[in-house]
mmCIF file of N, CA and C and ligand atoms in Angstrom:
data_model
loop_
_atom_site.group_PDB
_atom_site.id
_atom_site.type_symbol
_atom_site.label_atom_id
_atom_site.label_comp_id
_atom_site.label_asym_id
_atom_site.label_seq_id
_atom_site.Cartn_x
_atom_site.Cartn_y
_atom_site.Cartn_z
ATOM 1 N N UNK A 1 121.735 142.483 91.264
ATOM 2 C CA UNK A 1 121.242 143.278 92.375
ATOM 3 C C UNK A 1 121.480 142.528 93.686
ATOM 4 N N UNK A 2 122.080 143.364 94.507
ATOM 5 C CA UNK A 2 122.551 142.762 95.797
ATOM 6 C C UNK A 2 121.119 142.905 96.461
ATOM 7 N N UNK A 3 120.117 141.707 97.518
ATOM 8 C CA UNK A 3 118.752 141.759 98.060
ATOM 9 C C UNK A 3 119.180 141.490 99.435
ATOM 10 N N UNK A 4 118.345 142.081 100.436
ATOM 11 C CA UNK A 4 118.403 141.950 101.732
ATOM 12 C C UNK A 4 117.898 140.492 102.036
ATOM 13 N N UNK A 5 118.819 139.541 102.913
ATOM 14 C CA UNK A 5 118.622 138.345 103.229
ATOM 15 C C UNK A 5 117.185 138.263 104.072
ATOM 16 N N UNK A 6 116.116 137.858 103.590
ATOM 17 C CA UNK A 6 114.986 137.076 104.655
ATOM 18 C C UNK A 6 115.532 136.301 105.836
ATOM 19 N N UNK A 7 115.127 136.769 107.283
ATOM 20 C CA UNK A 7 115.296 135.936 108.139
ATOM 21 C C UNK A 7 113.624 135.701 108.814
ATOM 22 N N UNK A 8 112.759 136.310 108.155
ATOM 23 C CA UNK A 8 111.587 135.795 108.756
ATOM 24 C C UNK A 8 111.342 134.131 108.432
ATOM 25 N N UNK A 9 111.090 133.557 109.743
ATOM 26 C CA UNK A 9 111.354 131.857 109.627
ATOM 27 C C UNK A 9 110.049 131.692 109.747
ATOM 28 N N UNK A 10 108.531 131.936 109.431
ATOM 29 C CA UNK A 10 107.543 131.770 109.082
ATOM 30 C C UNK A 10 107.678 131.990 107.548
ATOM 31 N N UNK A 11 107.780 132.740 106.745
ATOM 32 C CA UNK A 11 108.300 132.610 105.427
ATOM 33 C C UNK A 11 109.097 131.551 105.028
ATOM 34 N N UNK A 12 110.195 131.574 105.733
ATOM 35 C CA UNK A 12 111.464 130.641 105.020
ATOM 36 C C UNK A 12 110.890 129.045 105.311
ATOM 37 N N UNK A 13 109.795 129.059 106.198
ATOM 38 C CA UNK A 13 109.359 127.575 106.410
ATOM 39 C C UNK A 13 108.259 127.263 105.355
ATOM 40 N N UNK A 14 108.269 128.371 104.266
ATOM 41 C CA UNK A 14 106.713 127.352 102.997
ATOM 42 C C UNK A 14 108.173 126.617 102.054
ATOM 43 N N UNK A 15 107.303 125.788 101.290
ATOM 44 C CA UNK A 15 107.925 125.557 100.256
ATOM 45 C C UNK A 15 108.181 126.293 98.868
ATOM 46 N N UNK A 16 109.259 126.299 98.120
ATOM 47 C CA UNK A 16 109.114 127.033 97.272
ATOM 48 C C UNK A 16 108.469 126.229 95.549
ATOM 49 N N UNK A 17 108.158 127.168 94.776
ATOM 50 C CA UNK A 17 107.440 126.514 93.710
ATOM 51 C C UNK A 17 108.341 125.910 92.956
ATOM 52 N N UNK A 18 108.207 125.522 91.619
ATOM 53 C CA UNK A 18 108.973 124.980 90.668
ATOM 54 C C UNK A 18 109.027 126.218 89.744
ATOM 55 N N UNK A 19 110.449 126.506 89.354
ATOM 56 C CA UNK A 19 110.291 127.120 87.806
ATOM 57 C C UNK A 19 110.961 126.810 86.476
ATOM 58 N N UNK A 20 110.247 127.624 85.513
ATOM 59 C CA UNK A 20 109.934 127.378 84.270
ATOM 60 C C UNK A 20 111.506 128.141 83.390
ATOM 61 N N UNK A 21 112.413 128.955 83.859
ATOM 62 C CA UNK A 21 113.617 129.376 83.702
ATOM 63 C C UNK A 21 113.397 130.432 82.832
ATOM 64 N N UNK A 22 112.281 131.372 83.473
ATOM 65 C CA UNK A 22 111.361 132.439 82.049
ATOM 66 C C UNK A 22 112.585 133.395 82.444
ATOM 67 N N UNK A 23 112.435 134.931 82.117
ATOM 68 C CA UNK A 23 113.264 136.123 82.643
ATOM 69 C C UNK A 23 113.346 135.993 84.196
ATOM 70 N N UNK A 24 112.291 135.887 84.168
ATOM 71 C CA UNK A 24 111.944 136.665 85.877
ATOM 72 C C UNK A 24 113.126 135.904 86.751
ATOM 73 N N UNK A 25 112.815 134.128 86.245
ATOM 74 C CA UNK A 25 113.628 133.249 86.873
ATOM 75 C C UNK A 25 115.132 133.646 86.667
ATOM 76 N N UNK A 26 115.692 134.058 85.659
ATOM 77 C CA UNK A 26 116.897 134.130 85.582
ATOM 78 C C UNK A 26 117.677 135.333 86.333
ATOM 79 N N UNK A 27 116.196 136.338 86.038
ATOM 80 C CA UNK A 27 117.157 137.428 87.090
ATOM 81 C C UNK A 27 117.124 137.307 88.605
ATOM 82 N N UNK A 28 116.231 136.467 88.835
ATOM 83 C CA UNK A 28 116.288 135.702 90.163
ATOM 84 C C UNK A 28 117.534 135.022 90.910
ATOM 85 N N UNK A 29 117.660 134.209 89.439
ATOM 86 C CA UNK A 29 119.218 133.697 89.596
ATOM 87 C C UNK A 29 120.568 134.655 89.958
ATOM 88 N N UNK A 30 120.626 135.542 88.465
ATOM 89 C CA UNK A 30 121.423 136.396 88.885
ATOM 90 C C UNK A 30 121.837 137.470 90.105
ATOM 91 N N UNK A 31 120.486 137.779 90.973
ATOM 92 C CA UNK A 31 120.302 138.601 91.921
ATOM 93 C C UNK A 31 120.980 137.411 93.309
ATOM 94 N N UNK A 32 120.706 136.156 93.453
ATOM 95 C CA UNK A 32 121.084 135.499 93.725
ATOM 96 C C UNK A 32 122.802 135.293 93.674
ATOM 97 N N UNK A 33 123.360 135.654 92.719
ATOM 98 C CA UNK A 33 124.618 135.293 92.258
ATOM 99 C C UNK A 33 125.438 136.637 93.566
ATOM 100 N N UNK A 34 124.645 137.904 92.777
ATOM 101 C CA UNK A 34 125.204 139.110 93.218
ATOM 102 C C UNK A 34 125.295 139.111 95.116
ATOM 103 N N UNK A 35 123.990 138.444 95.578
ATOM 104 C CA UNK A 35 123.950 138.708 96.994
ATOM 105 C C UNK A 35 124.965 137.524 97.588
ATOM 106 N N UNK A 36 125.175 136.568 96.660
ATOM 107 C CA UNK A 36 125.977 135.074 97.602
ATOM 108 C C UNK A 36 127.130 136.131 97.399
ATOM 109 N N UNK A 37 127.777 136.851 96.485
ATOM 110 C CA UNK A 37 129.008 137.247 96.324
ATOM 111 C C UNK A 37 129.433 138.773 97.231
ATOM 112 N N UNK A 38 128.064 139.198 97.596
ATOM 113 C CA UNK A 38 128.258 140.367 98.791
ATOM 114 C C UNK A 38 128.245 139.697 99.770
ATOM 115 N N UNK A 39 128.190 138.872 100.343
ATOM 116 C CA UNK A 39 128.277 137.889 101.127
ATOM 117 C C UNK A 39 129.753 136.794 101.471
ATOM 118 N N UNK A 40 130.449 137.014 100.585
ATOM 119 C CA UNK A 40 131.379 135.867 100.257
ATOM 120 C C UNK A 40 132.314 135.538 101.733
ATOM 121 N N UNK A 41 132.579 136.006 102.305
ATOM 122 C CA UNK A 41 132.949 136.002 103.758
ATOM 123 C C UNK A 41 132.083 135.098 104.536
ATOM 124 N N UNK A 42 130.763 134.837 104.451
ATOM 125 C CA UNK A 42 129.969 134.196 105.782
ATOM 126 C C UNK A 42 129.325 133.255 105.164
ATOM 127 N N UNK A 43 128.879 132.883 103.383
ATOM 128 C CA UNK A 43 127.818 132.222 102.734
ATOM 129 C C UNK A 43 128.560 131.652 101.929
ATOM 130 N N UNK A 44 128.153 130.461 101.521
ATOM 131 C CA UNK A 44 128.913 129.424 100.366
ATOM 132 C C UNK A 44 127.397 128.835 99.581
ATOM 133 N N UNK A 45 126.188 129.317 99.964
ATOM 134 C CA UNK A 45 125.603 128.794 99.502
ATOM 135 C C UNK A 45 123.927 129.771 99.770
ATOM 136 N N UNK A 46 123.105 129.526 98.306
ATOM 137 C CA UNK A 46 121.982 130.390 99.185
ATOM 138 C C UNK A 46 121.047 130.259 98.220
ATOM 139 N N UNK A 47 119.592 129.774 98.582
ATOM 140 C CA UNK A 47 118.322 129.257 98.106
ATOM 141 C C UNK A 47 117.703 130.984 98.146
ATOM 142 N N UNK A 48 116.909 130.817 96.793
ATOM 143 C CA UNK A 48 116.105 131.903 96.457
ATOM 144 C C UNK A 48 114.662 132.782 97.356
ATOM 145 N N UNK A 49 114.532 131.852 98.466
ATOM 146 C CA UNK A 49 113.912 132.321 99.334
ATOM 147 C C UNK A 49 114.426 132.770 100.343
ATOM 148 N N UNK A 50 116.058 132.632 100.280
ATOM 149 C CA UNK A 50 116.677 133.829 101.111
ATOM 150 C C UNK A 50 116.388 135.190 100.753
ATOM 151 N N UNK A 51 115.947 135.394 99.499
ATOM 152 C CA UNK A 51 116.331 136.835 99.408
ATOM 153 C C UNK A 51 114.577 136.812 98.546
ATOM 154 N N UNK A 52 113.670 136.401 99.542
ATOM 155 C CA UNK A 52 112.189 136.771 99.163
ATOM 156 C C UNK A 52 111.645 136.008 98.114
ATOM 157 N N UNK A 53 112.209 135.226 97.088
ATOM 158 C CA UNK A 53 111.411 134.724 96.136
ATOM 159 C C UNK A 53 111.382 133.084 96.408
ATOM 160 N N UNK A 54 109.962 132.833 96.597
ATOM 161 C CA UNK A 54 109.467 131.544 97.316
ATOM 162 C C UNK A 54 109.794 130.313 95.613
ATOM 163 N N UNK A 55 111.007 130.437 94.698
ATOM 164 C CA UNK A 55 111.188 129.232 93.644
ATOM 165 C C UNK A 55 111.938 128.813 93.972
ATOM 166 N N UNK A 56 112.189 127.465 93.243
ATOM 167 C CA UNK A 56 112.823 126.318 93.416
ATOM 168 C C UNK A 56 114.318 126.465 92.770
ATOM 169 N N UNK A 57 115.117 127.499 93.091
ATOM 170 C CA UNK A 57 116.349 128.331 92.461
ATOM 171 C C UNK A 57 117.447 127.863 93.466
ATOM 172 N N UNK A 58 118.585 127.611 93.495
ATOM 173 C CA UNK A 58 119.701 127.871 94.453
ATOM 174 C C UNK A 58 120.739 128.109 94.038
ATOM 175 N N UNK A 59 121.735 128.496 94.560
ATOM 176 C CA UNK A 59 123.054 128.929 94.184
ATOM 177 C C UNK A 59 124.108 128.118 94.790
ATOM 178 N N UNK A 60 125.202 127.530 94.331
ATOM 179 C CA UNK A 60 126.097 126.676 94.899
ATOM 180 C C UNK A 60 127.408 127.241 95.034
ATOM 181 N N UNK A 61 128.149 127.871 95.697
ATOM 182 C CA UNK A 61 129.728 128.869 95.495
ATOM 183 C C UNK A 61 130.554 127.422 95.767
ATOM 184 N N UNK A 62 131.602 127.518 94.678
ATOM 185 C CA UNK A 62 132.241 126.767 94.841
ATOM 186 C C UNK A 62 133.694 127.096 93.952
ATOM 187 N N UNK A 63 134.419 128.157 94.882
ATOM 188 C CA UNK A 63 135.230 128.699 95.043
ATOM 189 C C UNK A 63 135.273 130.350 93.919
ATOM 190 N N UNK A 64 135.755 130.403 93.097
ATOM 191 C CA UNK A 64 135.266 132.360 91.965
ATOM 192 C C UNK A 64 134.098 131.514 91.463
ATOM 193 N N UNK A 65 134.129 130.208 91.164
ATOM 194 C CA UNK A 65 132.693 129.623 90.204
ATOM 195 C C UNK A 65 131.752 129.984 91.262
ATOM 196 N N UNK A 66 129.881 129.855 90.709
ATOM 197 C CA UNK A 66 129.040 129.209 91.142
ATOM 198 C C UNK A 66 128.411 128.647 90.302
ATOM 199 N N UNK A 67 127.747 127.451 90.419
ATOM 200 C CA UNK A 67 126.728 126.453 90.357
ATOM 201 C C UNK A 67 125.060 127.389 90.609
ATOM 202 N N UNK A 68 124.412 127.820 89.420
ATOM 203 C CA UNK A 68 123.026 127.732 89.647
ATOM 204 C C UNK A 68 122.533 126.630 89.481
ATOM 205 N N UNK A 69 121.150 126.073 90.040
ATOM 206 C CA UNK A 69 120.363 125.124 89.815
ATOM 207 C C UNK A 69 119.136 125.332 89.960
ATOM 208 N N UNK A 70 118.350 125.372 88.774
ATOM 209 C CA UNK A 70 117.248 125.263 88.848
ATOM 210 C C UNK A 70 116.449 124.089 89.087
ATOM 211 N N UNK A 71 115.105 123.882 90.018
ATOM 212 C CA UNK A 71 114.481 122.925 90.457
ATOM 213 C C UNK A 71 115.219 121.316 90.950
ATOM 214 N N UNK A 72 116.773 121.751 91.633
ATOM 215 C CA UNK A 72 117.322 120.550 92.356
ATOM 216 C C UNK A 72 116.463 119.483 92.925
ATOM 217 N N UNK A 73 117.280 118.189 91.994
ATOM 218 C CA UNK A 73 116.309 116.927 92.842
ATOM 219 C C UNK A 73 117.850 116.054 93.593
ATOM 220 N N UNK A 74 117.896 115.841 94.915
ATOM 221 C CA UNK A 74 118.488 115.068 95.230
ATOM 222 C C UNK A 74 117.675 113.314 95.294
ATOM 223 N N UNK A 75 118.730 112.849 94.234
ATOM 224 C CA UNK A 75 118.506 111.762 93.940
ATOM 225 C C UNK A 75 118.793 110.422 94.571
ATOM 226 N N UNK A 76 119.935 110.794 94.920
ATOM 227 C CA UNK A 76 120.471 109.515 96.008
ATOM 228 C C UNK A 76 121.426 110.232 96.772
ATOM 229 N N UNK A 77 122.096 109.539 97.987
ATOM 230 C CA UNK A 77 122.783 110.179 98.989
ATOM 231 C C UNK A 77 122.973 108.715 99.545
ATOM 232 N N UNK A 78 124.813 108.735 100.043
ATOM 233 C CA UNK A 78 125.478 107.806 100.468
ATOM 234 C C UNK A 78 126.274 108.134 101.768
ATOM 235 N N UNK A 79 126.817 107.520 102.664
ATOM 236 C CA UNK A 79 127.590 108.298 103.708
ATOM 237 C C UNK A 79 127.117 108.721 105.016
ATOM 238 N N UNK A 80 126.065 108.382 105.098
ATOM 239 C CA UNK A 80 125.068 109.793 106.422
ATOM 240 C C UNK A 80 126.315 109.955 107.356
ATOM 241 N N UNK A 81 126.155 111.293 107.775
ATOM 242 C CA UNK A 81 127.403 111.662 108.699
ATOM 243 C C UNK A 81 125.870 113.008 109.721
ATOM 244 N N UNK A 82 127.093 113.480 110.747
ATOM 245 C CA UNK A 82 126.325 114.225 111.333
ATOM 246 C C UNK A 82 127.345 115.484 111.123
ATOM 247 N N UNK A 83 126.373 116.728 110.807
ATOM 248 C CA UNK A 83 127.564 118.172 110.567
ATOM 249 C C UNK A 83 126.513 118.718 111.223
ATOM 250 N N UNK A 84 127.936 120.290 111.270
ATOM 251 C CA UNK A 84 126.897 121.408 112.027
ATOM 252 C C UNK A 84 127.244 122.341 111.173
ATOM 253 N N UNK A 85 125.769 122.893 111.096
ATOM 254 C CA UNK A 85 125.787 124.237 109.879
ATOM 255 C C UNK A 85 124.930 125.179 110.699
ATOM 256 N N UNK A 86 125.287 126.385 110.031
ATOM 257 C CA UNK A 86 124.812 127.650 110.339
ATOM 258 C C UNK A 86 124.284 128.332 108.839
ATOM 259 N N UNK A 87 123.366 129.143 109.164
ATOM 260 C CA UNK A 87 123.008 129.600 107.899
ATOM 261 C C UNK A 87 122.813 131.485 107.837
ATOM 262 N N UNK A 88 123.335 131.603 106.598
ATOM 263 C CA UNK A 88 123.129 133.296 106.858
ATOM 264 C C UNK A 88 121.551 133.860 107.784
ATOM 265 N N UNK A 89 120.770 133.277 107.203
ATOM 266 C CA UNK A 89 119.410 133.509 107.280
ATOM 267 C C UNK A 89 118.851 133.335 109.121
ATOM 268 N N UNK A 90 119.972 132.846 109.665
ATOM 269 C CA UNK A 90 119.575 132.021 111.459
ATOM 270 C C UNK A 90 120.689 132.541 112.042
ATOM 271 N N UNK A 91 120.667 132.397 113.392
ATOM 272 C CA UNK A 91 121.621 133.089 113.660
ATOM 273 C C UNK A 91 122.160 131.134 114.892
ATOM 274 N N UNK A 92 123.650 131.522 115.163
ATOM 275 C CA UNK A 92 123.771 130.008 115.419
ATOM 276 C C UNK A 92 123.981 128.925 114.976
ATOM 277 N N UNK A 93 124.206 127.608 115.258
ATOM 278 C CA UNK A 93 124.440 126.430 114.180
ATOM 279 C C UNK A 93 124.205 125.681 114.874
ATOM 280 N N UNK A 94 123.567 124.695 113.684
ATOM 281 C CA UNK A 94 122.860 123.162 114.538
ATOM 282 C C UNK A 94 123.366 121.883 113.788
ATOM 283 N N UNK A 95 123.035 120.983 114.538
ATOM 284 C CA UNK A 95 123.392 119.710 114.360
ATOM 285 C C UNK A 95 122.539 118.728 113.342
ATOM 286 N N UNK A 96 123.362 118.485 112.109
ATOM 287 C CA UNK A 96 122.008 117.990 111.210
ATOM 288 C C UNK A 96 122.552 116.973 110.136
ATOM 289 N N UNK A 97 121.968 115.857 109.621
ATOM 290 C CA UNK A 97 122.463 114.561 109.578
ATOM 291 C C UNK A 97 122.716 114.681 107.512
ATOM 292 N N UNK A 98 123.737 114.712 107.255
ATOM 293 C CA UNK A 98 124.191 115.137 105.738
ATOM 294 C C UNK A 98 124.264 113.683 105.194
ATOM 295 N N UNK A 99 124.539 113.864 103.794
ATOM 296 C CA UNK A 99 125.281 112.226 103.049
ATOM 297 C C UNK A 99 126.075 112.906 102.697
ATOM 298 N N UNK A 100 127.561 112.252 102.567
ATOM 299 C CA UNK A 100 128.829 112.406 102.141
ATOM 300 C C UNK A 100 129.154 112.520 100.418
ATOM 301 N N UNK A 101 128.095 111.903 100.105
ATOM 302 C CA UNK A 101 128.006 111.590 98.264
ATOM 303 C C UNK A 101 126.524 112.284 98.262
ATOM 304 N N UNK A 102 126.361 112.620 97.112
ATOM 305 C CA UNK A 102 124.825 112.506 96.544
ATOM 306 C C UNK A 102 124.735 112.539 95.261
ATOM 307 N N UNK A 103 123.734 112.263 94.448
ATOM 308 C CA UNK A 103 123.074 112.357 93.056
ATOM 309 C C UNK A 103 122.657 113.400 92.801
ATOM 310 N N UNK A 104 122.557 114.346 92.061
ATOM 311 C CA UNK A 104 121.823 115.708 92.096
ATOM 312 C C UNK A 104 121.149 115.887 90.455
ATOM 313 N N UNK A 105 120.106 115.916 90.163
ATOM 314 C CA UNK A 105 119.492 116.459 89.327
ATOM 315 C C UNK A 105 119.338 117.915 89.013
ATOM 316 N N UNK A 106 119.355 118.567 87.918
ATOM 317 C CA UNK A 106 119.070 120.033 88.030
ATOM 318 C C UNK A 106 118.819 120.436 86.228
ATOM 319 N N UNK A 107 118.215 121.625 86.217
ATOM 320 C CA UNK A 107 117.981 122.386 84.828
ATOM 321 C C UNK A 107 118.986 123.566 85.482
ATOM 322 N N UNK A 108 120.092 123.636 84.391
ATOM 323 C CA UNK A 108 121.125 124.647 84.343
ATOM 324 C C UNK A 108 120.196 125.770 83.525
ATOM 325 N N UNK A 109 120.763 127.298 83.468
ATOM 326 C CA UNK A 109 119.705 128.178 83.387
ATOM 327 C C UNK A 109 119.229 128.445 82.100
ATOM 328 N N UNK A 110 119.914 127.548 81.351
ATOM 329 C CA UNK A 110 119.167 126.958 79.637
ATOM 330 C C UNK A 110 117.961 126.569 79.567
ATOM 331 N N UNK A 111 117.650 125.909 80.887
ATOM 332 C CA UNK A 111 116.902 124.507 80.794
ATOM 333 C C UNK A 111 117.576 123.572 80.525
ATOM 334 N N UNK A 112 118.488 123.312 80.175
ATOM 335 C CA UNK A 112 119.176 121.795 79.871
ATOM 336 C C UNK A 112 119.107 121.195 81.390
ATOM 337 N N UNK A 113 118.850 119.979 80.866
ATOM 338 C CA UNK A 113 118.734 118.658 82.156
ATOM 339 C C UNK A 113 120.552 118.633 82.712
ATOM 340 N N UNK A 114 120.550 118.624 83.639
ATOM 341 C CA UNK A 114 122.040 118.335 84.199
ATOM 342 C C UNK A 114 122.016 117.142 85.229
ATOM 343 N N UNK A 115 122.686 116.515 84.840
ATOM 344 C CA UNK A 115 123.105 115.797 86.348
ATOM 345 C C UNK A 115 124.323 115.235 86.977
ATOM 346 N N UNK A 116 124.675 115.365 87.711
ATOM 347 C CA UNK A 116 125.848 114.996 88.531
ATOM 348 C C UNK A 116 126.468 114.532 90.067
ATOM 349 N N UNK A 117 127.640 114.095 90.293
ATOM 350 C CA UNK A 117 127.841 113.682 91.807
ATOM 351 C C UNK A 117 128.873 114.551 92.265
ATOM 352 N N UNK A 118 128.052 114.654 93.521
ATOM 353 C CA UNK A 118 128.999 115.966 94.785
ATOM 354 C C UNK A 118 129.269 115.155 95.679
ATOM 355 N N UNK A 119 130.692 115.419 96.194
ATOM 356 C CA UNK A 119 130.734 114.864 97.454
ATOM 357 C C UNK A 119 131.444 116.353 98.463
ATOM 358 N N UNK A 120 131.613 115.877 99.771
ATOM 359 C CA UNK A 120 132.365 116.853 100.871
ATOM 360 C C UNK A 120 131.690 118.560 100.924
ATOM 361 N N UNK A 121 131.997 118.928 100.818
ATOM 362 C CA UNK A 121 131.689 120.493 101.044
ATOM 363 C C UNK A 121 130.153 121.095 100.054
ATOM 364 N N UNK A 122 130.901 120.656 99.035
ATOM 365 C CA UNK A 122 129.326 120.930 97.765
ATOM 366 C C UNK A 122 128.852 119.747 98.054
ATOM 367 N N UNK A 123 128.862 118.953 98.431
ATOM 368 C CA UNK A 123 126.990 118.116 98.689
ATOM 369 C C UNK A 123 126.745 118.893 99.837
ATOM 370 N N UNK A 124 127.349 118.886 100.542
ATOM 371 C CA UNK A 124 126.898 119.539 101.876
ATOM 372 C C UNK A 124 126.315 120.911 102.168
ATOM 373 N N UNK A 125 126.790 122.219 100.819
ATOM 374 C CA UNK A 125 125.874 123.012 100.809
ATOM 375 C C UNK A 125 124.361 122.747 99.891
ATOM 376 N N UNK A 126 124.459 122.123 98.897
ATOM 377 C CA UNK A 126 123.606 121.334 98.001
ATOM 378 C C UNK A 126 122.236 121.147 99.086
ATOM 379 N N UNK A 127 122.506 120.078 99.975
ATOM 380 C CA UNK A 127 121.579 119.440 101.033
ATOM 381 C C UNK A 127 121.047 120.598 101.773
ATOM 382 N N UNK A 128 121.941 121.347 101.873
ATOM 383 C CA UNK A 128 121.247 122.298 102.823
ATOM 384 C C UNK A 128 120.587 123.778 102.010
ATOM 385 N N UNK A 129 120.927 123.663 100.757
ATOM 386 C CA UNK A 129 119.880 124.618 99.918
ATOM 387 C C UNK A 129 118.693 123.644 99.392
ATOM 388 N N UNK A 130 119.057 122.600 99.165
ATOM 389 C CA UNK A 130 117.569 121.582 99.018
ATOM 390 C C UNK A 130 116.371 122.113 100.170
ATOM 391 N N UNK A 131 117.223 121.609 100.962
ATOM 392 C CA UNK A 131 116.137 121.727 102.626
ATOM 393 C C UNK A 131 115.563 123.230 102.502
ATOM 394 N N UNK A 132 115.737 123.894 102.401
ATOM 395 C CA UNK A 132 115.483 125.716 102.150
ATOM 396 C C UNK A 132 114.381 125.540 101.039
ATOM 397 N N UNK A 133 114.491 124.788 100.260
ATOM 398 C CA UNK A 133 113.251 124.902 99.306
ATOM 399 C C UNK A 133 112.137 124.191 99.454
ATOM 400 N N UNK A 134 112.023 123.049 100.794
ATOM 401 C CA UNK A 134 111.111 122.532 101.207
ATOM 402 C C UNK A 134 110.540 123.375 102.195
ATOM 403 N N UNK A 135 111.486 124.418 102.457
ATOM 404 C CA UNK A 135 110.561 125.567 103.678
ATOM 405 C C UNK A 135 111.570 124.620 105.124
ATOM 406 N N UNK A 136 112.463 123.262 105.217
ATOM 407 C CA UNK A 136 112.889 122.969 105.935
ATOM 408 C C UNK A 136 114.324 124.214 106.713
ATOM 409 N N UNK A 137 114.676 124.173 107.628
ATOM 410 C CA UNK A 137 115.596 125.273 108.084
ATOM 411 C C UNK A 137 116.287 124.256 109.282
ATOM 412 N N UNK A 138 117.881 124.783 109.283
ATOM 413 C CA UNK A 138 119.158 123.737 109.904
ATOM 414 C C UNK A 138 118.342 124.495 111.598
HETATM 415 ZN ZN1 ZN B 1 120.575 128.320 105.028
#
Protein backbone atom coordinates (compact mmCIF):
# COMPACT_ATOMS: atom_id res chain seq x y z
CA UNK A 1 0.00 0.00 0.00
CA UNK A 2 1.30 3.23 -1.24
CA UNK A 3 0.76 5.87 2.40
CA UNK A 4 0.73 9.57 2.31
CA UNK A 5 4.19 10.90 3.55
CA UNK A 6 3.89 12.68 7.24
CA UNK A 7 5.33 16.07 7.16
CA UNK A 8 3.92 17.09 10.49
CA UNK A 9 7.43 17.85 12.34
CA UNK A 10 5.83 17.73 15.84
CA UNK A 11 5.11 14.05 15.11
CA UNK A 12 8.20 13.22 13.16
CA UNK A 13 10.17 14.73 16.26
CA UNK A 14 8.96 11.63 19.03
CA UNK A 15 10.88 8.71 18.96
CA UNK A 16 9.82 5.66 17.51
CA UNK A 17 9.28 2.29 19.54
CA UNK A 18 11.08 -0.95 19.10
CA UNK A 19 9.49 -3.87 17.23
CA UNK A 20 8.82 -7.33 17.75
CA UNK A 21 8.55 -8.24 13.63
CA UNK A 22 4.69 -9.52 14.46
CA UNK A 23 2.24 -9.02 11.10
CA UNK A 24 1.45 -5.64 11.77
CA UNK A 25 5.32 -4.96 11.66
CA UNK A 26 5.83 -6.58 8.46
CA UNK A 27 3.09 -4.99 6.66
CA UNK A 28 4.52 -1.90 7.92
CA UNK A 29 7.53 -2.87 6.22
CA UNK A 30 5.99 -3.73 3.13
CA UNK A 31 3.77 -0.51 2.91
CA UNK A 32 7.04 1.09 3.40
CA UNK A 33 8.62 -0.78 0.45
CA UNK A 34 5.52 0.24 -1.81
CA UNK A 35 5.64 4.12 -0.84
CA UNK A 36 9.83 4.37 -1.13
CA UNK A 37 9.07 2.84 -4.68
CA UNK A 38 6.14 5.48 -5.58
CA UNK A 39 8.57 7.71 -4.72
CA UNK A 40 11.65 6.43 -6.55
CA UNK A 41 12.48 9.73 -8.32
CA UNK A 42 12.99 12.01 -5.04
CA UNK A 43 13.60 9.16 -1.99
CA UNK A 44 16.40 6.59 -1.55
CA UNK A 45 15.48 6.08 1.77
CA UNK A 46 12.46 6.23 4.35
CA UNK A 47 11.83 5.53 8.21
CA UNK A 48 8.37 4.23 9.19
CA UNK A 49 7.28 7.35 10.73
CA UNK A 50 7.25 8.86 7.44
CA UNK A 51 4.26 7.31 6.59
CA UNK A 52 2.52 7.53 10.36
CA UNK A 53 3.79 4.54 12.21
CA UNK A 54 5.91 5.82 15.23
CA UNK A 55 8.44 1.90 15.01
CA UNK A 56 11.74 1.39 14.83
CA UNK A 57 11.36 0.11 10.87
CA UNK A 58 13.37 1.70 7.89
CA UNK A 59 13.84 1.09 4.45
CA UNK A 60 17.23 1.38 2.64
CA UNK A 61 16.85 1.64 -1.62
CA UNK A 62 19.77 0.63 -2.90
CA UNK A 63 19.33 0.56 -6.44
CA UNK A 64 15.80 -2.37 -7.80
CA UNK A 65 17.02 -3.92 -4.15
CA UNK A 66 15.90 -2.60 -0.77
CA UNK A 67 17.33 -3.21 2.56
CA UNK A 68 14.54 -3.45 5.39
CA UNK A 69 15.76 -3.08 8.90
CA UNK A 70 14.22 -3.68 11.71
CA UNK A 71 15.27 -1.85 15.07
CA UNK A 72 18.78 -0.37 13.39
CA UNK A 73 21.64 0.10 15.83
CA UNK A 74 24.44 2.16 14.48
CA UNK A 75 27.32 0.76 16.01
CA UNK A 76 30.35 2.51 15.04
CA UNK A 77 30.98 5.24 12.42
CA UNK A 78 34.39 6.32 10.91
CA UNK A 79 35.11 9.31 8.52
CA UNK A 80 32.91 12.35 9.90
CA UNK A 81 32.41 14.41 6.80
CA UNK A 82 29.85 17.24 6.42
CA UNK A 83 26.77 16.47 3.67
CA UNK A 84 23.69 18.11 2.73
CA UNK A 85 20.49 16.20 2.68
CA UNK A 86 17.04 16.89 2.04
CA UNK A 87 14.31 14.74 3.02
CA UNK A 88 10.96 13.82 1.39
CA UNK A 89 9.21 14.67 4.60
CA UNK A 90 10.95 18.74 4.74
CA UNK A 91 11.04 20.74 2.25
CA UNK A 92 14.88 22.13 1.50
CA UNK A 93 18.29 20.70 2.57
CA UNK A 94 20.58 21.12 5.37
CA UNK A 95 23.90 20.76 6.41
CA UNK A 96 24.60 17.73 8.67
CA UNK A 97 27.75 15.94 9.89
CA UNK A 98 27.67 11.95 8.43
CA UNK A 99 30.54 9.06 8.94
CA UNK A 100 31.82 7.76 5.76
CA UNK A 101 31.89 3.98 7.19
CA UNK A 102 29.57 2.66 9.79
CA UNK A 103 28.67 -0.61 11.73
CA UNK A 104 25.04 -1.31 11.48
CA UNK A 105 23.14 -3.77 13.48
CA UNK A 106 19.64 -4.88 12.42
CA UNK A 107 16.80 -7.86 12.65
CA UNK A 108 16.07 -8.61 8.89
CA UNK A 109 12.21 -9.28 8.71
CA UNK A 110 12.78 -12.99 10.05
CA UNK A 111 14.11 -11.67 13.05
CA UNK A 112 17.45 -12.94 12.27
CA UNK A 113 20.26 -10.73 13.83
CA UNK A 114 22.14 -9.08 10.83
CA UNK A 115 25.05 -7.16 10.79
CA UNK A 116 27.12 -5.33 8.49
CA UNK A 117 29.42 -2.34 6.99
CA UNK A 118 28.10 0.56 4.70
CA UNK A 119 30.05 2.98 3.39
CA UNK A 120 29.23 6.26 0.77
CA UNK A 121 25.68 6.63 -0.22
CA UNK A 122 24.01 3.66 1.99
CA UNK A 123 25.62 4.74 5.23
CA UNK A 124 24.55 7.97 4.42
CA UNK A 125 20.90 7.14 3.92
CA UNK A 126 21.22 4.55 6.93
CA UNK A 127 22.30 7.73 9.30
CA UNK A 128 19.72 9.64 8.21
CA UNK A 129 16.82 6.99 8.67
CA UNK A 130 18.49 6.25 12.14
CA UNK A 131 18.03 10.00 13.05
CA UNK A 132 14.13 9.74 11.95
CA UNK A 133 13.67 7.14 14.55
CA UNK A 134 15.04 9.19 17.33
CA UNK A 135 12.27 11.81 16.29
CA UNK A 136 15.79 13.70 15.14
CA UNK A 137 15.05 15.61 11.53
CA UNK A 138 18.10 16.96 8.84
ZN1 LIG B 1 14.19 12.12 6.00
Amino acid sequence: MICPICKNTFLLSQKSAPVTGSAEDLQTARNLEDTLRAHASECIGMAANMIGVRKRIIIVGLGPAAIVMLNPVIESGAGEYEASEGCLSLTGSRTVRRFRQITVSWQDTAMRQQKRQFSGLPAQIIQHECDHLEGILV
